[in-house]
Short mmCIF file of C-alpha atoms (C1' of nucleotides) in Angstrom, two decimals:
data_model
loop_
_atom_site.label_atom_id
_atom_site.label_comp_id
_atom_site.label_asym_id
_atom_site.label_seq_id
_atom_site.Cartn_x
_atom_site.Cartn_y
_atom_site.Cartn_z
CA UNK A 1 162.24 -79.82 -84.00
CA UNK A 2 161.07 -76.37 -84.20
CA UNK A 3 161.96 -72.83 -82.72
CA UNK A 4 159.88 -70.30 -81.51
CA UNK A 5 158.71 -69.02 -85.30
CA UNK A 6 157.69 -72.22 -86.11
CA UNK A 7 155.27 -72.31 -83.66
CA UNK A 8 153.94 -69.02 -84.24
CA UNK A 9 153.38 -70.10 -87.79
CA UNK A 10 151.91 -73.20 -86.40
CA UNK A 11 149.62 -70.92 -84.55
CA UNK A 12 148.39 -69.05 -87.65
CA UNK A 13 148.19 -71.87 -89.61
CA UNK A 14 146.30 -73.98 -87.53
CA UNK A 15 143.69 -71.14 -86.86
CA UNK A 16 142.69 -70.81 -89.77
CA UNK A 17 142.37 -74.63 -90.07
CA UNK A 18 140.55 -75.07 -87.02
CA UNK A 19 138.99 -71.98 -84.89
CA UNK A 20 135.50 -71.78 -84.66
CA UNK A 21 134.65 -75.01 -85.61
CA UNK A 22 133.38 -78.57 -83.57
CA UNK A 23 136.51 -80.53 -83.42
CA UNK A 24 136.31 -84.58 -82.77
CA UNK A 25 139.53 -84.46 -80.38
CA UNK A 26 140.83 -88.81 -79.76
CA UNK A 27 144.22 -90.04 -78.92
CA UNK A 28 144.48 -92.69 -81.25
CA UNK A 29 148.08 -93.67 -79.36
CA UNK A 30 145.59 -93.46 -75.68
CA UNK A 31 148.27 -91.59 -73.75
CA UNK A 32 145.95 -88.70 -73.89
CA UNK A 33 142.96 -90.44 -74.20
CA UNK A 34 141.39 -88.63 -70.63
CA UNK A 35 142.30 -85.10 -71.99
CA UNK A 36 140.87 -85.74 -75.54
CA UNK A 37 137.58 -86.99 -74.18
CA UNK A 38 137.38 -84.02 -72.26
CA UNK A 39 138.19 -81.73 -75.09
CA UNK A 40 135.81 -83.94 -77.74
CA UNK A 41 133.11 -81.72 -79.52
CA UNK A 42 134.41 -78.53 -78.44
CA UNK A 43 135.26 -75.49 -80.49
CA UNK A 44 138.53 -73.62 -80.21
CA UNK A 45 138.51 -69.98 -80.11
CA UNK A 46 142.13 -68.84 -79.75
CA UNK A 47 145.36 -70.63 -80.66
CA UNK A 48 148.42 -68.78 -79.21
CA UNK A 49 151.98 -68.94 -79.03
CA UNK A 50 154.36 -68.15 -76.35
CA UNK A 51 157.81 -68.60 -77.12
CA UNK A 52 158.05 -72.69 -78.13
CA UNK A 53 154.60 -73.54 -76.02
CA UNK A 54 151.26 -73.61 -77.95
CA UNK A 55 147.90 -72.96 -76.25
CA UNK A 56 144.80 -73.74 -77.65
CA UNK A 57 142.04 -71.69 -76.28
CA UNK A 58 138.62 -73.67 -76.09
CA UNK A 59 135.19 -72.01 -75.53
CA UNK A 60 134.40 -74.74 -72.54
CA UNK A 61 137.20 -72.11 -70.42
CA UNK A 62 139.68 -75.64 -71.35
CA UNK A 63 143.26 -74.40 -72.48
CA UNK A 64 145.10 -77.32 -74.02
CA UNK A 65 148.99 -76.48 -73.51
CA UNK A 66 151.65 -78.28 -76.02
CA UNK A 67 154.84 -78.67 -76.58
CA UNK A 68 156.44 -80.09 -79.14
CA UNK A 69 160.29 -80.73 -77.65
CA UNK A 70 162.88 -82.16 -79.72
CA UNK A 71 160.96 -84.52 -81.37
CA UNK A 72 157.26 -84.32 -81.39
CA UNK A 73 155.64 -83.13 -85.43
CA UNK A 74 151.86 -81.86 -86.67
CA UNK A 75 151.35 -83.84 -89.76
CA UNK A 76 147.85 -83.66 -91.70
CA UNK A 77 145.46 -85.72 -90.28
CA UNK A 78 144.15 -87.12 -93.68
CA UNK A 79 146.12 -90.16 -93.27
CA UNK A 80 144.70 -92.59 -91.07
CA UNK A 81 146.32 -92.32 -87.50
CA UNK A 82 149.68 -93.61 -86.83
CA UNK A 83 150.94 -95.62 -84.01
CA UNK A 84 152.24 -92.57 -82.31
CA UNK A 85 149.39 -89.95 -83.02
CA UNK A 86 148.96 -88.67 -79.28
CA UNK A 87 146.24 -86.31 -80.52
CA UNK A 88 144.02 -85.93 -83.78
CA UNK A 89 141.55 -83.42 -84.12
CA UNK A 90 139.15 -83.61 -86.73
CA UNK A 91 136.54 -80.61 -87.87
CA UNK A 92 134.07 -80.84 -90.80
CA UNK A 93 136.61 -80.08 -93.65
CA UNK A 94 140.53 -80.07 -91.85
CA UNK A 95 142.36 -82.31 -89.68
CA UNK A 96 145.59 -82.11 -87.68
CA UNK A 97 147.52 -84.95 -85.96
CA UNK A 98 150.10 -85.01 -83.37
CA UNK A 99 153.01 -86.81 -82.55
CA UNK A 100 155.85 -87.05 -80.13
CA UNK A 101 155.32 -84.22 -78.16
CA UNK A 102 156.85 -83.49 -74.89
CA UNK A 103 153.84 -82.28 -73.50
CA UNK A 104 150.07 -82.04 -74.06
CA UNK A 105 148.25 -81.85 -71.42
CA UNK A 106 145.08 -79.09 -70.10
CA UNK A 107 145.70 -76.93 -68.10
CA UNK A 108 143.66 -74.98 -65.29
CA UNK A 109 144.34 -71.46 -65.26
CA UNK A 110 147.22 -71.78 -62.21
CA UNK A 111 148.67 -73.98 -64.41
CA UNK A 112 148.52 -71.88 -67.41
CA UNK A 113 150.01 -68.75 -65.14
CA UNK A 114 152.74 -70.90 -63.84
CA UNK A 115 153.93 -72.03 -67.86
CA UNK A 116 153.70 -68.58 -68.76
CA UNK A 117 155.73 -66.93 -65.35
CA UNK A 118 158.75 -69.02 -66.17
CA UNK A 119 158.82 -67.72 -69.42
CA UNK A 120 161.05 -64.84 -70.84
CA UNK A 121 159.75 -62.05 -73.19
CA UNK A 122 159.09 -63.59 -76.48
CA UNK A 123 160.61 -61.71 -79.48
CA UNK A 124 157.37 -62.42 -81.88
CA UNK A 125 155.06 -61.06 -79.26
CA UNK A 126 154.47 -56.97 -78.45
CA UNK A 127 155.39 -56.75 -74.72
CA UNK A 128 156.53 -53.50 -72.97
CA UNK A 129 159.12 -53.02 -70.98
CA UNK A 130 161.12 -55.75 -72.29
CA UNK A 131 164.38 -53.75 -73.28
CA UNK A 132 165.36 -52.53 -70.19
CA UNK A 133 164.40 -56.02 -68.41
CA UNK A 134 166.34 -57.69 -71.04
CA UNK A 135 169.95 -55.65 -70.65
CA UNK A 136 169.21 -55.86 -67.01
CA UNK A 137 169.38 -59.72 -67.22
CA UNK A 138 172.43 -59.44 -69.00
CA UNK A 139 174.07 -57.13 -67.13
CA UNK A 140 173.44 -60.01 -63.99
CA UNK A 141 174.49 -63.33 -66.09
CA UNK A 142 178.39 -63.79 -66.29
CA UNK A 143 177.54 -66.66 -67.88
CA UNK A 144 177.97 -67.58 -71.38
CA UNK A 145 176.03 -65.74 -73.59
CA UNK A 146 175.78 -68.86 -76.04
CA UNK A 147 173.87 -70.09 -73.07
CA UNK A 148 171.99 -67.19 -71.95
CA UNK A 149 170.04 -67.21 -75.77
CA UNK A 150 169.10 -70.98 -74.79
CA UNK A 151 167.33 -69.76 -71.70
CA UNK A 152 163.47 -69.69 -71.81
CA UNK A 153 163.38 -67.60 -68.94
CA UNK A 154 165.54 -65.14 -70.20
CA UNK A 155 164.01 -64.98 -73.89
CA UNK A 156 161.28 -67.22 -74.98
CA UNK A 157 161.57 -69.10 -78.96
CA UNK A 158 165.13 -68.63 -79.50
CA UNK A 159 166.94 -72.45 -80.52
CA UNK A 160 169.77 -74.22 -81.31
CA UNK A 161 170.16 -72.75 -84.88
CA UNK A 162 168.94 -69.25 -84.61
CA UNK A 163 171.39 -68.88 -81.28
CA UNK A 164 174.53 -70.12 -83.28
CA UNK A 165 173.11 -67.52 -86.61
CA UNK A 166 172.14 -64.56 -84.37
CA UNK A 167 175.72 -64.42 -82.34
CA UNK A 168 177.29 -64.88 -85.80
CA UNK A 169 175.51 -61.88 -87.37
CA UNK A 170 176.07 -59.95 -84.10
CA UNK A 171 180.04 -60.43 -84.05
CA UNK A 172 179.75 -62.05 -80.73
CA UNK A 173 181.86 -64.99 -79.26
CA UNK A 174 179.23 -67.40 -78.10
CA UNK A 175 182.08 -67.94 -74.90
CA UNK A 176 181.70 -64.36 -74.09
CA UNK A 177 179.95 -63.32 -70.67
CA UNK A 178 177.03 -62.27 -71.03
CA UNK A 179 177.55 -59.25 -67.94
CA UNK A 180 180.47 -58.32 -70.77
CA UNK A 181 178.35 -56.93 -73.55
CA UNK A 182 177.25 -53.52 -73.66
CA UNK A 183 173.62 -52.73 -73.31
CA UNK A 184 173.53 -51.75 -76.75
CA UNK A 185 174.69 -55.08 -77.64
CA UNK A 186 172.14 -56.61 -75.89
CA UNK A 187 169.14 -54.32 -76.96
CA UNK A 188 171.00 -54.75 -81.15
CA UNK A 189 170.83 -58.48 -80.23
CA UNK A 190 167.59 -57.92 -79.30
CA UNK A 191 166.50 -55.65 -82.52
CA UNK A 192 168.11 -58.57 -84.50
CA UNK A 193 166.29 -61.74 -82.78
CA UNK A 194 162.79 -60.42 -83.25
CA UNK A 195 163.56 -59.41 -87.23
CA UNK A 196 165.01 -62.52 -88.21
CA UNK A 197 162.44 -64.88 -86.02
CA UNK A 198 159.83 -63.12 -87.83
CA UNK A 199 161.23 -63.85 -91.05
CA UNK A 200 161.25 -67.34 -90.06
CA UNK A 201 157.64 -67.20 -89.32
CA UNK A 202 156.54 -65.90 -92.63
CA UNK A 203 158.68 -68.40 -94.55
CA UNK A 204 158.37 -72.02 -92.63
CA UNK A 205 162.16 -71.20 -93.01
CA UNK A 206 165.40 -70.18 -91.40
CA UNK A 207 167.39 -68.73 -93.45
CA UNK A 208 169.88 -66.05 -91.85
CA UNK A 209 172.41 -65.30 -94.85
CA UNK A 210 171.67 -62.05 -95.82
CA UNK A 211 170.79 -62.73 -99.69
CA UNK A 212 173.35 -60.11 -101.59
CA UNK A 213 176.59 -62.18 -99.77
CA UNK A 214 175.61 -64.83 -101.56
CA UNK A 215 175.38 -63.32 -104.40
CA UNK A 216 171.42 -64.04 -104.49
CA UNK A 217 168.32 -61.29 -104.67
CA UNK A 218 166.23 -62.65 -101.57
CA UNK A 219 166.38 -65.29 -99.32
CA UNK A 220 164.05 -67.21 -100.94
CA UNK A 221 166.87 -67.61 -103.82
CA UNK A 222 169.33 -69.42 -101.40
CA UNK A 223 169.45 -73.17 -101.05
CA UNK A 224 169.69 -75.18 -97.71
CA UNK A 225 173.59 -75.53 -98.29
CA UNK A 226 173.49 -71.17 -98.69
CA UNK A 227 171.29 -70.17 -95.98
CA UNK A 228 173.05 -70.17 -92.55
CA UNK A 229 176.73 -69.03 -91.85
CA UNK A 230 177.28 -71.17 -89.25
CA UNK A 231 174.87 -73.95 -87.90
CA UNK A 232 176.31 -77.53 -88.86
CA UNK A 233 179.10 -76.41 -90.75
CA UNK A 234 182.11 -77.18 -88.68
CA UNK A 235 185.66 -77.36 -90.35
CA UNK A 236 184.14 -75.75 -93.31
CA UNK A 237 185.20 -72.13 -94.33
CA UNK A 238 183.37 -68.95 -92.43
CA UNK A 239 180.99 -66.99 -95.46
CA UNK A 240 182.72 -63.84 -94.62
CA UNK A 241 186.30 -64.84 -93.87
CA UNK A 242 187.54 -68.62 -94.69
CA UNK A 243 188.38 -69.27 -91.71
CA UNK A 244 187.45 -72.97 -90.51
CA UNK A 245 184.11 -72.82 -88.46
CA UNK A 246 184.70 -74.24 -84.91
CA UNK A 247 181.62 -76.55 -83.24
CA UNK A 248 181.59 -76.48 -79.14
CA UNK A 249 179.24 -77.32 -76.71
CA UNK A 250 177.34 -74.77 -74.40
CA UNK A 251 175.32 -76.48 -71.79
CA UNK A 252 175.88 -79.57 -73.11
CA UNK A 253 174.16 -78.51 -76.57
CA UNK A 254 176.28 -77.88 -79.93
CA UNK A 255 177.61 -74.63 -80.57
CA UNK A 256 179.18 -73.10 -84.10
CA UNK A 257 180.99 -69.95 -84.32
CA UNK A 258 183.70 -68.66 -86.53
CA UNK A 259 186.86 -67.64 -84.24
CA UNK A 260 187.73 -64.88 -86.52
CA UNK A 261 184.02 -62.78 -87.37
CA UNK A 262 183.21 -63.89 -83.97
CA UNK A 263 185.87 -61.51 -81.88
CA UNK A 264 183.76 -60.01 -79.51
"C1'" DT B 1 168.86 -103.40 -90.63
"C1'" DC B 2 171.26 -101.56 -87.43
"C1'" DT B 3 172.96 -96.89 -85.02
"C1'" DT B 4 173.06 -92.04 -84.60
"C1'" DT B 5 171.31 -87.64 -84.46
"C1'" DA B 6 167.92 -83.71 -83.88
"C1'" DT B 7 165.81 -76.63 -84.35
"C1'" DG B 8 164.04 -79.30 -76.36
"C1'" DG B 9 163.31 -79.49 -71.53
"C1'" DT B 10 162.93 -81.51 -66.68
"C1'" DG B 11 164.33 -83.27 -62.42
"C1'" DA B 12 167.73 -85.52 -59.45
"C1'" DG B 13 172.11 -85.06 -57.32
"C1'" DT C 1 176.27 -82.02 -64.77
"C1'" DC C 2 173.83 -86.06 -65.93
"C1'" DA C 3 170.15 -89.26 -67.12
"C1'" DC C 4 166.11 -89.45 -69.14
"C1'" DC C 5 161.78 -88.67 -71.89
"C1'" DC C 6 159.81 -89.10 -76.60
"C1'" DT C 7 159.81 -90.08 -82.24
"C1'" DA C 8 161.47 -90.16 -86.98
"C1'" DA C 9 164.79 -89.42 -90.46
"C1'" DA C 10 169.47 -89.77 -91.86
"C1'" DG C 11 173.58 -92.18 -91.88
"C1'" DA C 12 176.36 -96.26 -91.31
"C1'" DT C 13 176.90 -101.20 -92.11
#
DNA sequence: TCTTTATGGTGAG
DNA sequence: TCACCCTAAAGAT
């Protein structure tokens, strides 16, 4: 159940794991039997990520596309293959096995372009231009900007906890319209979304408490029950002001948001 | 040993 | 907006 750092990590990770190397690619599960036989003594030469999609760049010109949705997990692929395991790849010395994803599939490169054209500008990726393209699709959207973060197309990574944590430590009603904030908003927002995503990448962690509230010297310090101000933690008392936190829905997903901090 | 939930997304209506 | 896909862990019984 990851968000967009998690696959970037995933990306670095599993580069190091497995680039440059023959991989013995099976489907132990068979639903992707065709593709792994396809892929089977290959070598990888780029692993990417593009906001929650992973793409696996083979030397054969192959580009194996996955996504992990809500439920599919990388596990280690030193235990022997489980029921599920749509995809194990196996090199001389590492392994890596897949399960439950909602896609994994190749893809030919007008596949590949059409993934990556419905895709948003993804905050742990250098793009130009993205500012100004970004305010101008808020300026457009009167719709909620709890549900605008959600969006793939309008940003690429962002989830269901960093949404609730970045509106929180932005001040911003998740309710609001999004056509309501000012572009500084949006391009702070913005600013804030790519810092705290990439300290998600470098710790396998989200943690969005800034350390010293808590009374702790780095995030590292704070506990699961410390490290978000809002996600999960309806009816209990807001960080900043004790006021209950209230849990919605936005597009049918679960929203959290203090009433008070949140006034904007 | 059940039922529920989960950091996601698509396609039909 | 809704149903549905897919899997595993947590929670309820």
């Amino acid at each position: 159940m990851p968000e967009g750092h998690t696959l970037h990590r995933y990306a670095r990770l599993q580069s190091k794991a497995l680039v440059g190397k023959p991989l013995e690619v099976s489907s132990p599960q068979g639903r992707f039997a065709q593709g792994a036989a396809r892929l089977d003594g290959g070598v990888i030469e780029k692993i990417e990520a593009y906001g929650k999609h992973l793409l696996y760049r083979w030397a054969s010109g192959d580009v194996l596309h996955v996504h992990l949705g809500l439920y599919g997990r990388f596990r280690s692929g030193d235990q022997p293959p489980f029921e599920n395991t749509r995809l194990l790849m196996i090199s001389d010395n590492d392994s890596l096995q897949l399960s439950g994803p909602s896609t994994c599939e190749v893809l030919d490169p007008e596949g590949e372009a059409a993934l990556l054209s419905r895709l948003g500008p993804d905050p742990l990726r250098a793009e130009n231009g993205v500012r100004r393209k970004l305010v101008a699709s808020f300026a457009r959207r009167s719709t909620p900007v709890g549900g605008l973060l959600l969006d793939q197309k309008v940003i690429a990574g962002i989830g269901n906890v960093y949404r609730a944590e970045l509106l929180f430590r932005a001040g911003i009603n998740p309710f609001m319209p999004a056509c309501d904030l000012g572009e500084d908003e949006v391009l702070a927002l913005w600013q804030d979304t790519r810092q705290q995503l990439r300290l998600g990448e470098r710790s396998g962690r989200i943690v969005t408490v800034e350390p010293e509230e808590m009374g702790a010297s780095s995030r590292r310090e704070l506990s699961d029950e410390e490290r978000l101000y809002v996600y999960h933690r309806e009816g209990l008392g807001c960080r900043r002001c004790g006021t209950a936190i209230v849990r919605n829905q936005i597009a049918q997903r679960a929203i959290w948001f203090c009433p008070k901090c949140q006034h904007r």
